[in-house]
Amino acid sequence: MGSGWIRWWGLSPRPRYPTPLTSISTDSCGALTDSPSPLRQRILALADQLADHGQGELAEGVLDHLVAISHITQEQSDWELVHGALADVRDGLRVFCPHRYRPKVGVVGSARAPEDSAVYQQAAHLSRQLAASGFEVITGAGAGVMEAANRGAGRDNSYGLNIHLPFEFAPNPYIDPGNKLVFFRYFFTRKHFLVQESDALVAMPGGVGTLDELFEVLTLIQTAKTVPIPVVLLAPAGDDYWQRWKRYMVKSVEERGMVSPADAQIYNRVDSVQEAVGAIRRFYRIFRCCRFLDGGRLQLLLHGAPTAEQVKVMNHMFSDVLHGGTIEPFTHRGEQGAVPGLEFPFDHRCMGRLYGLIRHINHLPLTGDPRLEHTEQPQ
């Protein structure tokens, strides 16, 4: 995210690879062998090129996996999967790494929304206001809502996650094709970058693809596989798309005990651009980011430090999110100096209630990020 917007990626410390590439043994199922092979020697030569890389140990682990796969399968379709997935990751990183610390909002919705429809016009208006508030916009690069969102944000503030489909062709013209457009081969890599690079998600009315993207984000948040971000369900006034969706979620899912009622706190349903942008801005007013630690602990970084009395109230109100222990203040010291925060043993089944805690923190009478202090947006 942008300057002052810290975001930790990943759920735990990076994995270790204690076994060097040159000493991995074989088994009857066909892992690596110690005997040299042309493929192995070429990969070892590539590993030498990564010797001075800052993440050389992880890169070596990637090469380990590739050689192991080479001994597991020689099927072309399997190797097309490996090749395509790695190419998708490469292309996604190429586009996003130079812009990683800029705040971005993912916007998903129907590719079939015509230009004169209320949802198209609302998507364009939404993105204009997001850009005016300092956010860039990520879409699927297609037509309809995606086109409207990129159009409203403008080329300088737009990213596109295109995908090869037999019935959708060129991306919309409101994305810089040289620097901010990615062509993905697979939906799973495309959705990974949507989740990884978005600091908020706005879902607008759409079909199977839109709902797939929304449920991907909700699933990853609910299972603590990604950090909490604001999720906003937006439709024009009078459009009951999300009301019908919510009724289904309550009647067919929640009432059967398949989700917790608290999970509804993960998302906000609104019908105006002002409410949507305001919900995103408020989410980051005091709350900055979080990270999951080993041992089930969670750290929240904040723009302001709560008082001892405020922390005491949190411990009382949100004792159900604690897996033993209490919420305690701490200070993170890094490149941006001393940053206040809270740390506690977190019950990972309580992501919905964690949103309630974040909402409570953002309503505290503390000095927040000055860019987010004024949440009123022009109509």
Coordinates of C-alpha atoms in Angstrom, one line a residue:
M1 CA 0.0 0.0 0.0
G2 CA 1.0 3.6 -0.3
S3 CA 3.3 5.6 2.0
G4 CA 2.0 5.1 5.5
W5 CA -0.1 2.1 4.5
I6 CA 1.8 -0.9 5.8
R7 CA 0.6 -4.3 4.7
W8 CA 2.1 -7.6 5.8
W9 CA 1.8 -10.5 3.3
G10 CA 1.6 -14.1 4.4
L11 CA 0.3 -15.9 7.4
S12 CA 3.5 -17.2 9.0
P13 CA 7.3 -16.8 8.7
R14 CA 8.7 -18.0 5.4
P15 CA 9.2 -21.7 5.2
R16 CA 12.7 -23.1 5.6
Y17 CA 14.5 -25.4 3.1
P18 CA 17.3 -27.0 5.1
T19 CA 18.1 -29.7 2.6
P20 CA 20.3 -28.4 -0.2
L21 CA 19.4 -29.1 -3.8
T22 CA 22.5 -31.3 -4.4
S23 CA 21.7 -33.7 -1.6
I24 CA 18.0 -34.7 -2.0
S25 CA 17.6 -38.4 -2.2
T26 CA 15.2 -40.6 -4.2
D27 CA 12.3 -42.9 -3.3
S28 CA 10.3 -45.5 -5.1
C29 CA 7.7 -43.0 -6.2
G30 CA 10.3 -41.0 -8.1
A31 CA 11.6 -38.0 -6.2
L32 CA 15.1 -36.6 -6.9
T33 CA 18.2 -38.7 -7.4
D34 CA 21.7 -38.0 -6.5
S35 CA 23.0 -39.0 -9.9
P36 CA 23.5 -36.0 -12.2
S37 CA 21.2 -35.6 -15.2
P38 CA 21.2 -32.9 -18.0
L39 CA 18.0 -31.4 -16.5
R40 CA 19.5 -31.4 -13.0
Q41 CA 22.7 -29.8 -14.2
R42 CA 20.9 -27.1 -16.0
I43 CA 18.8 -26.4 -12.9
L44 CA 21.9 -26.3 -10.7
A45 CA 23.4 -23.8 -13.1
L46 CA 20.3 -21.7 -12.7
A47 CA 20.5 -22.1 -8.9
D48 CA 24.1 -20.7 -9.0
Q49 CA 22.7 -17.5 -10.6
L50 CA 20.4 -17.1 -7.6
A51 CA 23.2 -17.5 -5.1
D52 CA 23.2 -13.8 -4.2
H53 CA 19.5 -13.2 -4.4
G54 CA 17.8 -11.9 -1.3
Q55 CA 15.4 -14.8 -1.3
G56 CA 17.8 -17.4 -2.7
E57 CA 16.8 -20.1 -0.2
L58 CA 13.2 -19.9 -1.3
A59 CA 14.2 -19.8 -5.0
E60 CA 16.3 -22.9 -4.5
G61 CA 13.2 -24.5 -3.0
V62 CA 11.2 -23.7 -6.1
L63 CA 13.8 -25.4 -8.2
D64 CA 13.7 -28.4 -5.9
H65 CA 10.0 -28.7 -6.5
L66 CA 10.4 -28.4 -10.3
V67 CA 13.0 -31.2 -10.4
A68 CA 10.8 -33.4 -8.1
I69 CA 7.8 -32.8 -10.4
S70 CA 10.0 -33.9 -13.4
H71 CA 10.4 -37.3 -11.7
I72 CA 6.7 -37.6 -10.9
T73 CA 5.2 -36.9 -14.3
Q74 CA 6.0 -36.4 -17.9
E75 CA 2.5 -35.8 -19.0
Q76 CA 2.3 -32.7 -21.2
S77 CA -0.9 -31.4 -19.5
D78 CA 0.8 -31.6 -16.1
W79 CA 3.7 -29.5 -17.4
E80 CA 1.4 -27.1 -19.2
L81 CA -0.2 -26.5 -15.8
V82 CA 3.2 -25.9 -14.1
H83 CA 4.5 -23.7 -16.9
G84 CA 1.3 -21.7 -17.2
A85 CA 0.9 -21.1 -13.5
L86 CA 4.5 -19.9 -13.1
A87 CA 4.1 -17.7 -16.2
D88 CA 0.9 -16.2 -14.6
V89 CA 2.8 -15.5 -11.4
R90 CA 5.7 -14.0 -13.3
D91 CA 3.4 -11.7 -15.3
G92 CA 1.4 -10.6 -12.3
L93 CA 4.5 -9.8 -10.3
R94 CA 5.9 -7.9 -13.2
V95 CA 2.9 -5.6 -13.3
F96 CA 2.3 -5.2 -9.5
C97 CA 5.7 -5.2 -7.9
P98 CA 6.5 -1.6 -9.0
H99 CA 3.2 -0.4 -7.6
R100 CA 2.7 -2.6 -4.6
Y101 CA 2.6 0.1 -2.0
R102 CA -0.2 2.1 -3.6
P103 CA -3.7 1.5 -2.1
K104 CA -5.9 -0.4 -4.6
V105 CA -9.6 -1.4 -4.7
G106 CA -10.8 -4.5 -6.6
V107 CA -14.1 -3.9 -8.4
V108 CA -16.0 -7.0 -9.7
G109 CA -19.3 -7.1 -11.6
S110 CA -21.0 -8.2 -14.7
A111 CA -19.3 -8.0 -18.1
R112 CA -22.8 -7.8 -19.7
A113 CA -23.9 -4.5 -18.1
P114 CA -24.6 -2.1 -21.0
E115 CA -23.2 1.4 -21.0
D116 CA -26.6 3.0 -20.5
S117 CA -27.4 0.8 -17.5
A118 CA -27.6 2.1 -13.9
V119 CA -25.0 -0.4 -12.7
Y120 CA -22.5 0.7 -15.4
Q121 CA -22.9 4.4 -14.6
Q122 CA -22.6 3.6 -10.8
A123 CA -19.4 1.7 -11.4
A124 CA -17.9 4.6 -13.3
H125 CA -18.9 7.0 -10.6
L126 CA -17.5 4.8 -7.9
S127 CA -14.1 4.6 -9.5
R128 CA -13.9 8.3 -10.1
Q129 CA -14.5 8.9 -6.4
L130 CA -12.0 6.1 -5.5
A131 CA -9.3 7.7 -7.6
A132 CA -10.1 11.1 -6.1
S133 CA -9.6 9.5 -2.7
G134 CA -6.2 8.2 -3.6
F135 CA -7.1 4.6 -4.6
E136 CA -6.2 2.8 -7.7
V137 CA -8.7 0.3 -9.2
I138 CA -8.3 -3.4 -10.2
T139 CA -10.8 -5.1 -12.5
G140 CA -11.0 -8.2 -14.7
A141 CA -10.2 -5.9 -17.7
G142 CA -13.4 -6.9 -19.5
A143 CA -16.6 -5.1 -20.6
G144 CA -19.6 -4.0 -18.6
V145 CA -18.9 -3.1 -14.9
M146 CA -15.1 -3.8 -15.4
E147 CA -14.9 -1.4 -18.3
A148 CA -16.9 1.2 -16.4
A149 CA -14.6 1.0 -13.4
N150 CA -11.5 1.4 -15.4
R151 CA -13.0 4.2 -17.4
G152 CA -14.0 6.1 -14.2
A153 CA -10.6 5.7 -12.6
G154 CA -8.7 6.5 -15.8
R155 CA -5.7 4.8 -17.3
D156 CA -3.3 6.2 -14.7
N157 CA -5.2 4.6 -11.9
S158 CA -6.4 1.3 -13.5
Y159 CA -5.2 -2.3 -13.5
G160 CA -6.6 -5.2 -15.5
L161 CA -6.5 -8.9 -14.8
N162 CA -7.5 -10.3 -18.1
I163 CA -8.0 -14.0 -18.8
H164 CA -8.0 -16.0 -22.0
L165 CA -11.6 -17.0 -22.7
P166 CA -13.2 -18.4 -26.0
F167 CA -16.0 -15.8 -26.0
E168 CA -14.3 -12.7 -24.6
F169 CA -11.5 -11.1 -26.6
A170 CA -9.7 -7.8 -26.2
P171 CA -9.5 -6.1 -22.9
N172 CA -11.3 -2.8 -22.5
P173 CA -9.4 0.3 -23.7
Y174 CA -9.1 2.1 -20.3
I175 CA -6.0 0.2 -19.1
D176 CA -2.4 0.8 -20.0
P177 CA -1.6 -2.4 -21.9
G178 CA 2.2 -2.1 -21.4
N179 CA 2.4 -1.5 -17.7
K180 CA -0.9 -2.3 -15.9
L181 CA -2.5 -5.2 -17.8
V182 CA -1.9 -8.9 -17.1
F183 CA -3.1 -11.8 -19.3
F184 CA -3.8 -14.8 -17.1
R185 CA -4.1 -18.4 -18.2
Y186 CA -5.8 -19.6 -15.1
F187 CA -8.6 -18.3 -12.9
F188 CA -6.9 -19.5 -9.7
T189 CA -3.8 -17.3 -10.4
R190 CA -6.0 -14.4 -11.5
K191 CA -8.0 -14.6 -8.3
H192 CA -4.8 -14.8 -6.3
F193 CA -3.6 -11.5 -7.6
L194 CA -7.1 -9.9 -7.1
V195 CA -6.9 -10.9 -3.4
Q196 CA -3.2 -10.2 -2.9
E197 CA -3.2 -6.7 -4.4
S198 CA -6.6 -5.4 -3.3
D199 CA -6.9 -3.4 -0.1
A200 CA -10.7 -3.5 -0.5
L201 CA -13.2 -5.2 -2.7
V202 CA -16.4 -3.8 -4.2
A203 CA -18.7 -6.4 -5.7
M204 CA -21.5 -5.1 -8.0
P205 CA -24.3 -7.2 -9.6
G206 CA -22.9 -9.9 -11.8
G207 CA -23.1 -13.5 -12.8
V208 CA -21.2 -16.7 -11.9
G209 CA -17.8 -15.1 -12.3
T210 CA -18.6 -12.2 -10.1
L211 CA -20.0 -14.5 -7.4
D212 CA -17.0 -16.8 -7.7
E213 CA -14.7 -13.8 -7.0
L214 CA -16.8 -12.6 -4.1
F215 CA -16.9 -16.0 -2.5
E216 CA -13.2 -16.5 -3.1
V217 CA -12.5 -13.4 -1.0
L218 CA -15.1 -14.2 1.6
T219 CA -13.7 -17.8 2.0
L220 CA -10.1 -16.6 2.3
I221 CA -11.1 -14.0 4.9
Q222 CA -13.4 -16.4 6.9
T223 CA -10.7 -19.0 7.1
A224 CA -7.9 -16.5 8.0
K225 CA -6.0 -17.3 4.8
T226 CA -5.7 -13.6 4.0
V227 CA -5.8 -10.4 6.0
P228 CA -9.1 -8.6 6.6
I229 CA -10.1 -6.0 4.0
P230 CA -13.3 -4.1 3.6
V231 CA -15.8 -6.0 1.4
V232 CA -18.6 -3.8 0.0
L233 CA -21.7 -5.0 -1.9
L234 CA -22.9 -2.2 -4.0
A235 CA -25.9 -1.9 -6.3
P236 CA -27.9 1.1 -7.5
A237 CA -30.8 2.3 -5.3
G238 CA -33.9 0.1 -6.1
D239 CA -31.8 -2.8 -7.3
D240 CA -32.5 -5.7 -4.9
Y241 CA -29.6 -7.9 -6.2
W242 CA -27.7 -8.0 -2.9
Q243 CA -30.9 -8.2 -0.8
R244 CA -31.8 -11.4 -2.6
W245 CA -28.3 -12.7 -2.2
K246 CA -28.4 -11.9 1.5
R247 CA -31.8 -13.6 1.9
Y248 CA -30.3 -16.7 0.3
M249 CA -27.2 -16.6 2.6
V250 CA -29.5 -16.3 5.7
K251 CA -32.2 -18.8 4.8
S252 CA -30.2 -21.4 3.0
V253 CA -26.8 -21.2 4.7
E254 CA -26.8 -19.3 8.0
E255 CA -30.1 -20.8 9.4
R256 CA -28.7 -24.3 8.7
G257 CA -25.6 -23.5 10.8
M258 CA -23.2 -23.6 7.9
V259 CA -21.8 -20.1 8.6
S260 CA -21.8 -18.0 11.7
P261 CA -24.1 -15.1 11.9
A262 CA -21.1 -13.0 12.8
D263 CA -19.6 -13.7 9.4
A264 CA -22.1 -11.1 8.0
Q265 CA -19.9 -8.5 9.6
I266 CA -17.2 -9.2 7.0
Y267 CA -19.2 -7.3 4.3
N268 CA -21.2 -4.1 4.0
R269 CA -24.2 -3.8 1.7
V270 CA -24.8 -0.3 0.4
D271 CA -26.6 1.4 -2.5
S272 CA -24.6 4.6 -3.0
V273 CA -21.1 5.5 -4.1
Q274 CA -20.8 7.8 -1.1
E275 CA -21.5 4.9 1.3
A276 CA -19.1 2.5 -0.5
V277 CA -16.2 4.9 -0.6
G278 CA -16.9 6.0 3.0
A279 CA -16.9 2.3 4.2
I280 CA -13.5 1.7 2.7
R281 CA -12.0 4.9 4.0
R282 CA -13.3 4.3 7.5
F283 CA -11.9 0.8 7.6
Y284 CA -8.4 2.3 7.4
R285 CA -9.0 5.4 9.6
I286 CA -7.2 3.9 12.7
F287 CA -6.6 0.3 11.6
R288 CA -3.6 0.0 9.3
C289 CA -3.0 -3.8 8.8
C290 CA -2.5 -7.0 10.6
R291 CA -0.5 -10.2 10.5
F292 CA -0.9 -13.7 11.8
L293 CA 2.0 -15.1 13.9
D294 CA 3.0 -18.6 14.9
G295 CA 1.2 -19.8 17.9
G296 CA -2.1 -18.4 16.9
R297 CA -1.3 -14.8 17.8
L298 CA -2.5 -11.8 15.8
Q299 CA -1.0 -8.3 15.6
L300 CA -2.9 -5.2 14.5
L301 CA -1.0 -2.1 13.5
L302 CA -2.8 1.2 14.1
H303 CA -2.5 4.8 13.2
G304 CA -3.1 5.8 16.8
A305 CA -2.4 4.2 20.2
P306 CA -5.5 3.3 22.3
T307 CA -5.5 4.3 26.0
A308 CA -5.3 1.7 28.7
E309 CA -9.0 2.2 29.5
Q310 CA -9.9 1.7 25.8
V311 CA -7.9 -1.5 25.7
K312 CA -9.7 -2.7 28.9
V313 CA -13.1 -2.0 27.2
M314 CA -11.9 -4.0 24.1
N315 CA -11.0 -7.0 26.3
H316 CA -14.5 -6.9 27.8
M317 CA -16.4 -6.5 24.6
F318 CA -14.4 -8.8 22.4
S319 CA -13.3 -11.6 24.9
D320 CA -14.9 -14.1 22.5
V321 CA -12.2 -13.5 19.9
L322 CA -9.5 -14.4 22.3
H323 CA -8.0 -17.9 22.5
G324 CA -7.0 -17.4 26.1
G325 CA -5.0 -14.3 27.2
T326 CA -5.8 -10.7 26.6
I327 CA -5.5 -7.9 24.1
E328 CA -2.2 -6.1 24.9
P329 CA -0.7 -2.9 23.4
F330 CA 2.7 -3.2 21.7
T331 CA 5.0 -1.1 19.5
H332 CA 6.2 -2.2 16.1
R333 CA 9.6 -0.7 15.2
G334 CA 10.5 -0.8 11.5
E335 CA 11.4 1.4 8.6
Q336 CA 8.6 3.8 9.4
G337 CA 9.7 4.2 13.0
A338 CA 7.6 3.3 16.0
V339 CA 4.0 2.2 15.1
P340 CA 1.4 1.5 17.8
G341 CA -0.5 -1.8 17.7
L342 CA -2.4 -4.5 19.6
E343 CA -1.4 -8.1 20.0
F344 CA -3.5 -11.0 21.3
P345 CA -4.1 -14.8 21.0
F346 CA -6.8 -15.0 18.3
D347 CA -9.4 -17.6 17.8
H348 CA -9.2 -18.0 14.0
R349 CA -12.9 -19.1 13.9
C350 CA -13.9 -15.5 14.8
M351 CA -13.0 -13.5 11.7
G352 CA -16.4 -11.9 11.6
R353 CA -16.0 -10.7 15.2
L354 CA -12.5 -9.5 14.3
Y355 CA -14.2 -7.1 11.8
G356 CA -16.3 -5.9 14.7
L357 CA -13.2 -5.2 16.7
I358 CA -11.6 -3.3 13.8
R359 CA -14.9 -1.3 13.4
H360 CA -14.8 -0.5 17.2
I361 CA -11.1 0.6 16.9
N362 CA -11.9 2.9 14.0
H363 CA -14.6 4.6 16.0
L364 CA -12.3 5.5 18.9
P365 CA -11.7 9.2 19.4
L366 CA -8.1 8.9 18.2
T367 CA -6.2 10.8 15.6
G368 CA -6.2 8.7 12.5
D369 CA -4.6 8.8 9.1
P370 CA -5.1 12.5 8.1
R371 CA -5.9 11.4 4.5
L372 CA -8.9 9.4 5.9
E373 CA -10.2 11.8 8.6
H374 CA -12.9 13.3 6.3
T375 CA -15.0 10.4 5.0
E376 CA -17.7 12.6 3.3
Q377 CA -17.6 12.2 -0.4
P378 CA -19.2 14.3 -3.1
Q379 CA -22.4 12.9 -4.6

